[in-house]
Amino acid sequence: MKTKIQYFIALGISMFMVACAHCDYSDKSKITAKLEPKSNSKVGGEIKVFENSKGQVMAKLSINGLNANAKHGFHIHENGDCSSADGKSAGGHFAPEGHNHAGPEVKMRHLGDLGNITADAEGMVNTEIEIVGANLKKGDKLSIVNRAFVVHAGADDLKTQPSGAAGKRIACAVIK
């Protein structure tokens, strides 16, 4: 009887390991950043930040109150401070290596340059993005902990210095 129980336990563990061989564990986020509306907007939601099974820093966005079918600049800013009504307390884009502003696919860019997010017909964004080059190690030069996510009123043109001409800051969330 004992060997039969051991067999079924081993079988169950094996089946679980095979089933989860490709699991991402994205639901076990380390940080949840709550978006606060800025500049008299009604934008809200949350951003879950985590390292996936490959060690990549990911952000799972759930944002509402945006302009329908519109692009909005989305960045990480240098200060983990969303206290001002206009969001400017978050400072400029997070650029620990001193590179110029660019799109997220460009290697030599601000680490905080995440490009644009596009709202659906209801003004919502539900997506997941990788934050290339970032980590979650407090105190590390490339860490995004104690920084802020900022959503802008307009689209980022991915070239204008220093911030992409994306307009007002309409939402801010401290990453802590």
mmCIF file with all atom_site columns, C-alpha atoms in Angstrom:
data_model
loop_
_atom_site.group_PDB
_atom_site.id
_atom_site.type_symbol
_atom_site.label_atom_id
_atom_site.label_alt_id
_atom_site.label_comp_id
_atom_site.label_asym_id
_atom_site.label_entity_id
_atom_site.label_seq_id
_atom_site.pdbx_PDB_ins_code
_atom_site.Cartn_x
_atom_site.Cartn_y
_atom_site.Cartn_z
_atom_site.occupancy
_atom_site.B_iso_or_equiv
_atom_site.pdbx_formal_charge
_atom_site.auth_seq_id
_atom_site.auth_comp_id
_atom_site.auth_asym_id
_atom_site.auth_atom_id
_atom_site.pdbx_PDB_model_num
ATOM 1   C CA . MET A 1 1   ? 0.000   0.000  0.000   1.00 0.00 ? 1   MET A CA 1
ATOM 2   C CA . LYS A 1 2   ? 2.810   2.386  0.919   1.00 0.00 ? 2   LYS A CA 1
ATOM 3   C CA . THR A 1 3   ? 4.577   1.939  -2.433  1.00 0.00 ? 3   THR A CA 1
ATOM 4   C CA . LYS A 1 4   ? 1.329   2.595  -4.301  1.00 0.00 ? 4   LYS A CA 1
ATOM 5   C CA . ILE A 1 5   ? 0.861   5.896  -2.442  1.00 0.00 ? 5   ILE A CA 1
ATOM 6   C CA . GLN A 1 6   ? 4.480   6.856  -3.108  1.00 0.00 ? 6   GLN A CA 1
ATOM 7   C CA . TYR A 1 7   ? 3.992   6.002  -6.782  1.00 0.00 ? 7   TYR A CA 1
ATOM 8   C CA . PHE A 1 8   ? 0.924   8.261  -7.084  1.00 0.00 ? 8   PHE A CA 1
ATOM 9   C CA . ILE A 1 9   ? 2.661   11.110 -5.242  1.00 0.00 ? 9   ILE A CA 1
ATOM 10  C CA . ALA A 1 10  ? 5.660   10.827 -7.574  1.00 0.00 ? 10  ALA A CA 1
ATOM 11  C CA . LEU A 1 11  ? 3.345   10.655 -10.597 1.00 0.00 ? 11  LEU A CA 1
ATOM 12  C CA . GLY A 1 12  ? 1.462   13.752 -9.437  1.00 0.00 ? 12  GLY A CA 1
ATOM 13  C CA . ILE A 1 13  ? 4.694   15.710 -8.906  1.00 0.00 ? 13  ILE A CA 1
ATOM 14  C CA . SER A 1 14  ? 5.976   14.648 -12.327 1.00 0.00 ? 14  SER A CA 1
ATOM 15  C CA . MET A 1 15  ? 2.745   15.694 -14.030 1.00 0.00 ? 15  MET A CA 1
ATOM 16  C CA . PHE A 1 16  ? 2.879   19.084 -12.283 1.00 0.00 ? 16  PHE A CA 1
ATOM 17  C CA . MET A 1 17  ? 6.495   19.626 -13.373 1.00 0.00 ? 17  MET A CA 1
ATOM 18  C CA . VAL A 1 18  ? 5.708   18.743 -16.988 1.00 0.00 ? 18  VAL A CA 1
ATOM 19  C CA . ALA A 1 19  ? 2.600   20.950 -17.004 1.00 0.00 ? 19  ALA A CA 1
ATOM 20  C CA . CYS A 1 20  ? 4.548   23.905 -15.570 1.00 0.00 ? 20  CYS A CA 1
ATOM 21  C CA . ALA A 1 21  ? 7.713   23.495 -17.609 1.00 0.00 ? 21  ALA A CA 1
ATOM 22  C CA . HIS A 1 22  ? 6.678   26.574 -19.582 1.00 0.00 ? 22  HIS A CA 1
ATOM 23  C CA . CYS A 1 23  ? 4.930   28.476 -16.777 1.00 0.00 ? 23  CYS A CA 1
ATOM 24  C CA . ASP A 1 24  ? 5.819   32.154 -16.478 1.00 0.00 ? 24  ASP A CA 1
ATOM 25  C CA . TYR A 1 25  ? 4.569   32.726 -12.919 1.00 0.00 ? 25  TYR A CA 1
ATOM 26  C CA . SER A 1 26  ? 3.467   36.228 -13.945 1.00 0.00 ? 26  SER A CA 1
ATOM 27  C CA . ASP A 1 27  ? 0.747   36.231 -11.282 1.00 0.00 ? 27  ASP A CA 1
ATOM 28  C CA . LYS A 1 28  ? 3.409   36.258 -8.556  1.00 0.00 ? 28  LYS A CA 1
ATOM 29  C CA . SER A 1 29  ? 4.329   39.902 -9.062  1.00 0.00 ? 29  SER A CA 1
ATOM 30  C CA . LYS A 1 30  ? 6.745   41.510 -6.670  1.00 0.00 ? 30  LYS A CA 1
ATOM 31  C CA . ILE A 1 31  ? 5.460   45.075 -6.938  1.00 0.00 ? 31  ILE A CA 1
ATOM 32  C CA . THR A 1 32  ? 2.061   46.630 -7.578  1.00 0.00 ? 32  THR A CA 1
ATOM 33  C CA . ALA A 1 33  ? 2.203   50.312 -8.502  1.00 0.00 ? 33  ALA A CA 1
ATOM 34  C CA . LYS A 1 34  ? -1.130  52.175 -8.239  1.00 0.00 ? 34  LYS A CA 1
ATOM 35  C CA . LEU A 1 35  ? -1.707  54.875 -10.853 1.00 0.00 ? 35  LEU A CA 1
ATOM 36  C CA . GLU A 1 36  ? -2.844  58.252 -9.540  1.00 0.00 ? 36  GLU A CA 1
ATOM 37  C CA . PRO A 1 37  ? -4.561  60.729 -11.882 1.00 0.00 ? 37  PRO A CA 1
ATOM 38  C CA . LYS A 1 38  ? -2.566  63.913 -12.623 1.00 0.00 ? 38  LYS A CA 1
ATOM 39  C CA . SER A 1 39  ? -3.256  67.188 -14.460 1.00 0.00 ? 39  SER A CA 1
ATOM 40  C CA . ASN A 1 40  ? -7.023  66.858 -13.797 1.00 0.00 ? 40  ASN A CA 1
ATOM 41  C CA . SER A 1 41  ? -7.272  63.540 -15.670 1.00 0.00 ? 41  SER A CA 1
ATOM 42  C CA . LYS A 1 42  ? -9.396  60.546 -14.713 1.00 0.00 ? 42  LYS A CA 1
ATOM 43  C CA . VAL A 1 43  ? -6.711  57.972 -15.510 1.00 0.00 ? 43  VAL A CA 1
ATOM 44  C CA . GLY A 1 44  ? -6.277  55.156 -13.011 1.00 0.00 ? 44  GLY A CA 1
ATOM 45  C CA . GLY A 1 45  ? -5.346  51.530 -12.673 1.00 0.00 ? 45  GLY A CA 1
ATOM 46  C CA . GLU A 1 46  ? -2.335  49.533 -11.639 1.00 0.00 ? 46  GLU A CA 1
ATOM 47  C CA . ILE A 1 47  ? 0.931   48.180 -12.948 1.00 0.00 ? 47  ILE A CA 1
ATOM 48  C CA . LYS A 1 48  ? 2.294   44.889 -11.658 1.00 0.00 ? 48  LYS A CA 1
ATOM 49  C CA . VAL A 1 49  ? 6.068   44.597 -11.937 1.00 0.00 ? 49  VAL A CA 1
ATOM 50  C CA . PHE A 1 50  ? 7.869   41.263 -11.697 1.00 0.00 ? 50  PHE A CA 1
ATOM 51  C CA . GLU A 1 51  ? 10.753  39.190 -12.977 1.00 0.00 ? 51  GLU A CA 1
ATOM 52  C CA . ASN A 1 52  ? 9.590   36.332 -15.169 1.00 0.00 ? 52  ASN A CA 1
ATOM 53  C CA . SER A 1 53  ? 11.136  32.863 -15.169 1.00 0.00 ? 53  SER A CA 1
ATOM 54  C CA . LYS A 1 54  ? 13.806  34.084 -17.624 1.00 0.00 ? 54  LYS A CA 1
ATOM 55  C CA . GLY A 1 55  ? 14.857  36.931 -15.298 1.00 0.00 ? 55  GLY A CA 1
ATOM 56  C CA . GLN A 1 56  ? 13.343  39.661 -17.500 1.00 0.00 ? 56  GLN A CA 1
ATOM 57  C CA . VAL A 1 57  ? 11.623  42.580 -15.782 1.00 0.00 ? 57  VAL A CA 1
ATOM 58  C CA . MET A 1 58  ? 8.026   42.739 -16.940 1.00 0.00 ? 58  MET A CA 1
ATOM 59  C CA . ALA A 1 59  ? 5.177   45.182 -16.349 1.00 0.00 ? 59  ALA A CA 1
ATOM 60  C CA . LYS A 1 60  ? 1.561   44.054 -16.562 1.00 0.00 ? 60  LYS A CA 1
ATOM 61  C CA . LEU A 1 61  ? -0.546  47.136 -17.265 1.00 0.00 ? 61  LEU A CA 1
ATOM 62  C CA . SER A 1 62  ? -4.199  47.565 -16.363 1.00 0.00 ? 62  SER A CA 1
ATOM 63  C CA . ILE A 1 63  ? -5.038  51.217 -17.087 1.00 0.00 ? 63  ILE A CA 1
ATOM 64  C CA . ASN A 1 64  ? -8.389  52.962 -17.583 1.00 0.00 ? 64  ASN A CA 1
ATOM 65  C CA . GLY A 1 65  ? -9.658  56.487 -18.243 1.00 0.00 ? 65  GLY A CA 1
ATOM 66  C CA . LEU A 1 66  ? -7.469  57.147 -21.306 1.00 0.00 ? 66  LEU A CA 1
ATOM 67  C CA . ASN A 1 67  ? -8.594  58.703 -24.583 1.00 0.00 ? 67  ASN A CA 1
ATOM 68  C CA . ALA A 1 68  ? -10.282 56.027 -26.693 1.00 0.00 ? 68  ALA A CA 1
ATOM 69  C CA . ASN A 1 69  ? -8.137  54.513 -29.451 1.00 0.00 ? 69  ASN A CA 1
ATOM 70  C CA . ALA A 1 70  ? -5.280  56.905 -28.636 1.00 0.00 ? 70  ALA A CA 1
ATOM 71  C CA . LYS A 1 71  ? -1.542  56.470 -28.120 1.00 0.00 ? 71  LYS A CA 1
ATOM 72  C CA . HIS A 1 72  ? -0.018  57.727 -24.894 1.00 0.00 ? 72  HIS A CA 1
ATOM 73  C CA . GLY A 1 73  ? 3.654   58.071 -24.003 1.00 0.00 ? 73  GLY A CA 1
ATOM 74  C CA . PHE A 1 74  ? 4.637   55.672 -21.228 1.00 0.00 ? 74  PHE A CA 1
ATOM 75  C CA . HIS A 1 75  ? 7.891   56.077 -19.308 1.00 0.00 ? 75  HIS A CA 1
ATOM 76  C CA . ILE A 1 76  ? 9.748   55.388 -16.108 1.00 0.00 ? 76  ILE A CA 1
ATOM 77  C CA . HIS A 1 77  ? 10.824  58.646 -14.457 1.00 0.00 ? 77  HIS A CA 1
ATOM 78  C CA . GLU A 1 78  ? 13.800  59.123 -12.141 1.00 0.00 ? 78  GLU A CA 1
ATOM 79  C CA . ASN A 1 79  ? 12.025  59.994 -8.874  1.00 0.00 ? 79  ASN A CA 1
ATOM 80  C CA . GLY A 1 80  ? 9.624   57.776 -6.979  1.00 0.00 ? 80  GLY A CA 1
ATOM 81  C CA . ASP A 1 81  ? 7.495   60.810 -6.186  1.00 0.00 ? 81  ASP A CA 1
ATOM 82  C CA . CYS A 1 82  ? 3.988   61.417 -7.516  1.00 0.00 ? 82  CYS A CA 1
ATOM 83  C CA . SER A 1 83  ? 3.057   64.103 -4.978  1.00 0.00 ? 83  SER A CA 1
ATOM 84  C CA . SER A 1 84  ? 2.614   67.083 -7.324  1.00 0.00 ? 84  SER A CA 1
ATOM 85  C CA . ALA A 1 85  ? -0.706  67.699 -9.092  1.00 0.00 ? 85  ALA A CA 1
ATOM 86  C CA . ASP A 1 86  ? 1.029   67.803 -12.484 1.00 0.00 ? 86  ASP A CA 1
ATOM 87  C CA . GLY A 1 87  ? 3.259   64.759 -11.907 1.00 0.00 ? 87  GLY A CA 1
ATOM 88  C CA . LYS A 1 88  ? 6.449   66.775 -12.365 1.00 0.00 ? 88  LYS A CA 1
ATOM 89  C CA . SER A 1 89  ? 7.703   65.676 -8.937  1.00 0.00 ? 89  SER A CA 1
ATOM 90  C CA . ALA A 1 90  ? 8.601   62.398 -10.704 1.00 0.00 ? 90  ALA A CA 1
ATOM 91  C CA . GLY A 1 91  ? 11.450  64.251 -12.462 1.00 0.00 ? 91  GLY A CA 1
ATOM 92  C CA . GLY A 1 92  ? 12.737  63.446 -15.937 1.00 0.00 ? 92  GLY A CA 1
ATOM 93  C CA . HIS A 1 93  ? 13.026  60.098 -17.683 1.00 0.00 ? 93  HIS A CA 1
ATOM 94  C CA . PHE A 1 94  ? 15.128  57.510 -15.873 1.00 0.00 ? 94  PHE A CA 1
ATOM 95  C CA . ALA A 1 95  ? 18.440  57.588 -17.774 1.00 0.00 ? 95  ALA A CA 1
ATOM 96  C CA . PRO A 1 96  ? 21.147  56.032 -15.558 1.00 0.00 ? 96  PRO A CA 1
ATOM 97  C CA . GLU A 1 97  ? 23.583  55.668 -18.453 1.00 0.00 ? 97  GLU A CA 1
ATOM 98  C CA . GLY A 1 98  ? 23.087  59.183 -19.853 1.00 0.00 ? 98  GLY A CA 1
ATOM 99  C CA . HIS A 1 99  ? 21.776  58.166 -23.276 1.00 0.00 ? 99  HIS A CA 1
ATOM 100 C CA . ASN A 1 100 ? 19.396  60.331 -25.338 1.00 0.00 ? 100 ASN A CA 1
ATOM 101 C CA . HIS A 1 101 ? 15.646  59.774 -25.554 1.00 0.00 ? 101 HIS A CA 1
ATOM 102 C CA . ALA A 1 102 ? 14.586  57.138 -28.107 1.00 0.00 ? 102 ALA A CA 1
ATOM 103 C CA . GLY A 1 103 ? 12.142  54.298 -28.672 1.00 0.00 ? 103 GLY A CA 1
ATOM 104 C CA . PRO A 1 104 ? 12.205  51.127 -26.562 1.00 0.00 ? 104 PRO A CA 1
ATOM 105 C CA . GLU A 1 105 ? 13.770  49.077 -29.376 1.00 0.00 ? 105 GLU A CA 1
ATOM 106 C CA . VAL A 1 106 ? 16.876  51.313 -29.501 1.00 0.00 ? 106 VAL A CA 1
ATOM 107 C CA . LYS A 1 107 ? 19.790  50.037 -27.414 1.00 0.00 ? 107 LYS A CA 1
ATOM 108 C CA . MET A 1 108 ? 21.229  53.503 -26.581 1.00 0.00 ? 108 MET A CA 1
ATOM 109 C CA . ARG A 1 109 ? 18.153  55.074 -24.956 1.00 0.00 ? 109 ARG A CA 1
ATOM 110 C CA . HIS A 1 110 ? 16.885  56.197 -21.580 1.00 0.00 ? 110 HIS A CA 1
ATOM 111 C CA . LEU A 1 111 ? 16.219  53.050 -19.576 1.00 0.00 ? 111 LEU A CA 1
ATOM 112 C CA . GLY A 1 112 ? 12.814  54.597 -18.839 1.00 0.00 ? 112 GLY A CA 1
ATOM 113 C CA . ASP A 1 113 ? 11.873  54.992 -22.514 1.00 0.00 ? 113 ASP A CA 1
ATOM 114 C CA . LEU A 1 114 ? 9.018   52.506 -22.868 1.00 0.00 ? 114 LEU A CA 1
ATOM 115 C CA . GLY A 1 115 ? 7.450   54.051 -25.977 1.00 0.00 ? 115 GLY A CA 1
ATOM 116 C CA . ASN A 1 116 ? 3.674   54.276 -26.361 1.00 0.00 ? 116 ASN A CA 1
ATOM 117 C CA . ILE A 1 117 ? 0.691   52.386 -25.075 1.00 0.00 ? 117 ILE A CA 1
ATOM 118 C CA . THR A 1 118 ? -2.519  52.329 -27.118 1.00 0.00 ? 118 THR A CA 1
ATOM 119 C CA . ALA A 1 119 ? -5.913  52.526 -25.469 1.00 0.00 ? 119 ALA A CA 1
ATOM 120 C CA . ASP A 1 120 ? -8.812  50.497 -26.820 1.00 0.00 ? 120 ASP A CA 1
ATOM 121 C CA . ALA A 1 121 ? -12.266 51.861 -27.735 1.00 0.00 ? 121 ALA A CA 1
ATOM 122 C CA . GLU A 1 122 ? -13.163 52.068 -24.021 1.00 0.00 ? 122 GLU A CA 1
ATOM 123 C CA . GLY A 1 123 ? -9.989  53.979 -23.120 1.00 0.00 ? 123 GLY A CA 1
ATOM 124 C CA . MET A 1 124 ? -8.353  50.959 -21.486 1.00 0.00 ? 124 MET A CA 1
ATOM 125 C CA . VAL A 1 125 ? -4.940  49.318 -21.777 1.00 0.00 ? 125 VAL A CA 1
ATOM 126 C CA . ASN A 1 126 ? -4.423  45.722 -20.679 1.00 0.00 ? 126 ASN A CA 1
ATOM 127 C CA . THR A 1 127 ? -1.050  44.478 -21.813 1.00 0.00 ? 127 THR A CA 1
ATOM 128 C CA . GLU A 1 128 ? 2.304   43.209 -20.661 1.00 0.00 ? 128 GLU A CA 1
ATOM 129 C CA . ILE A 1 129 ? 5.643   44.728 -21.654 1.00 0.00 ? 129 ILE A CA 1
ATOM 130 C CA . GLU A 1 130 ? 9.278   43.906 -21.017 1.00 0.00 ? 130 GLU A CA 1
ATOM 131 C CA . ILE A 1 131 ? 11.453  46.605 -19.490 1.00 0.00 ? 131 ILE A CA 1
ATOM 132 C CA . VAL A 1 132 ? 14.705  45.780 -21.280 1.00 0.00 ? 132 VAL A CA 1
ATOM 133 C CA . GLY A 1 133 ? 17.873  46.368 -19.252 1.00 0.00 ? 133 GLY A CA 1
ATOM 134 C CA . ALA A 1 134 ? 16.113  47.038 -15.940 1.00 0.00 ? 134 ALA A CA 1
ATOM 135 C CA . ASN A 1 135 ? 16.251  45.117 -12.688 1.00 0.00 ? 135 ASN A CA 1
ATOM 136 C CA . LEU A 1 136 ? 14.470  45.122 -9.318  1.00 0.00 ? 136 LEU A CA 1
ATOM 137 C CA . LYS A 1 137 ? 17.564  45.187 -7.079  1.00 0.00 ? 137 LYS A CA 1
ATOM 138 C CA . LYS A 1 138 ? 17.180  48.072 -4.629  1.00 0.00 ? 138 LYS A CA 1
ATOM 139 C CA . GLY A 1 139 ? 20.103  50.454 -4.851  1.00 0.00 ? 139 GLY A CA 1
ATOM 140 C CA . ASP A 1 140 ? 21.418  49.085 -8.166  1.00 0.00 ? 140 ASP A CA 1
ATOM 141 C CA . LYS A 1 141 ? 22.167  51.642 -10.909 1.00 0.00 ? 141 LYS A CA 1
ATOM 142 C CA . LEU A 1 142 ? 19.701  49.955 -13.301 1.00 0.00 ? 142 LEU A CA 1
ATOM 143 C CA . SER A 1 143 ? 16.974  49.293 -10.730 1.00 0.00 ? 143 SER A CA 1
ATOM 144 C CA . ILE A 1 144 ? 13.519  50.739 -11.326 1.00 0.00 ? 144 ILE A CA 1
ATOM 145 C CA . VAL A 1 145 ? 12.580  50.375 -7.655  1.00 0.00 ? 145 VAL A CA 1
ATOM 146 C CA . ASN A 1 146 ? 11.829  53.790 -6.109  1.00 0.00 ? 146 ASN A CA 1
ATOM 147 C CA . ARG A 1 147 ? 11.186  55.310 -9.551  1.00 0.00 ? 147 ARG A CA 1
ATOM 148 C CA . ALA A 1 148 ? 7.801   56.213 -11.094 1.00 0.00 ? 148 ALA A CA 1
ATOM 149 C CA . PHE A 1 149 ? 5.742   55.133 -14.082 1.00 0.00 ? 149 PHE A CA 1
ATOM 150 C CA . VAL A 1 150 ? 4.240   58.101 -15.917 1.00 0.00 ? 150 VAL A CA 1
ATOM 151 C CA . VAL A 1 151 ? 1.484   58.098 -18.547 1.00 0.00 ? 151 VAL A CA 1
ATOM 152 C CA . HIS A 1 152 ? 1.422   61.154 -20.827 1.00 0.00 ? 152 HIS A CA 1
ATOM 153 C CA . ALA A 1 153 ? -1.519  62.870 -22.548 1.00 0.00 ? 153 ALA A CA 1
ATOM 154 C CA . GLY A 1 154 ? -0.100  62.455 -26.044 1.00 0.00 ? 154 GLY A CA 1
ATOM 155 C CA . ALA A 1 155 ? 1.960   60.039 -28.078 1.00 0.00 ? 155 ALA A CA 1
ATOM 156 C CA . ASP A 1 156 ? 5.745   59.908 -27.699 1.00 0.00 ? 156 ASP A CA 1
ATOM 157 C CA . ASP A 1 157 ? 7.392   60.744 -31.049 1.00 0.00 ? 157 ASP A CA 1
ATOM 158 C CA . LEU A 1 158 ? 10.396  58.622 -29.941 1.00 0.00 ? 158 LEU A CA 1
ATOM 159 C CA . LYS A 1 159 ? 12.919  61.276 -31.021 1.00 0.00 ? 159 LYS A CA 1
ATOM 160 C CA . THR A 1 160 ? 12.361  64.770 -29.557 1.00 0.00 ? 160 THR A CA 1
ATOM 161 C CA . GLN A 1 161 ? 14.830  65.469 -26.740 1.00 0.00 ? 161 GLN A CA 1
ATOM 162 C CA . PRO A 1 162 ? 14.668  65.030 -23.871 1.00 0.00 ? 162 PRO A CA 1
ATOM 163 C CA . SER A 1 163 ? 11.206  63.490 -23.541 1.00 0.00 ? 163 SER A CA 1
ATOM 164 C CA . GLY A 1 164 ? 9.505   62.692 -26.853 1.00 0.00 ? 164 GLY A CA 1
ATOM 165 C CA . ALA A 1 165 ? 7.058   65.645 -26.834 1.00 0.00 ? 165 ALA A CA 1
ATOM 166 C CA . ALA A 1 166 ? 4.383   63.454 -25.232 1.00 0.00 ? 166 ALA A CA 1
ATOM 167 C CA . GLY A 1 167 ? 2.631   66.276 -23.396 1.00 0.00 ? 167 GLY A CA 1
ATOM 168 C CA . LYS A 1 168 ? 1.221   66.545 -19.891 1.00 0.00 ? 168 LYS A CA 1
ATOM 169 C CA . ARG A 1 169 ? 1.647   63.845 -17.299 1.00 0.00 ? 169 ARG A CA 1
ATOM 170 C CA . ILE A 1 170 ? -1.833  62.425 -16.772 1.00 0.00 ? 170 ILE A CA 1
ATOM 171 C CA . ALA A 1 171 ? -1.046  59.546 -14.392 1.00 0.00 ? 171 ALA A CA 1
ATOM 172 C CA . CYS A 1 172 ? 1.796   58.571 -12.082 1.00 0.00 ? 172 CYS A CA 1
ATOM 173 C CA . ALA A 1 173 ? 2.604   55.470 -10.025 1.00 0.00 ? 173 ALA A CA 1
ATOM 174 C CA . VAL A 1 174 ? 5.486   54.989 -7.582  1.00 0.00 ? 174 VAL A CA 1
ATOM 175 C CA . ILE A 1 175 ? 7.381   51.706 -8.047  1.00 0.00 ? 175 ILE A CA 1
ATOM 176 C CA . LYS A 1 176 ? 8.034   50.441 -4.512  1.00 0.00 ? 176 LYS A CA 1
#
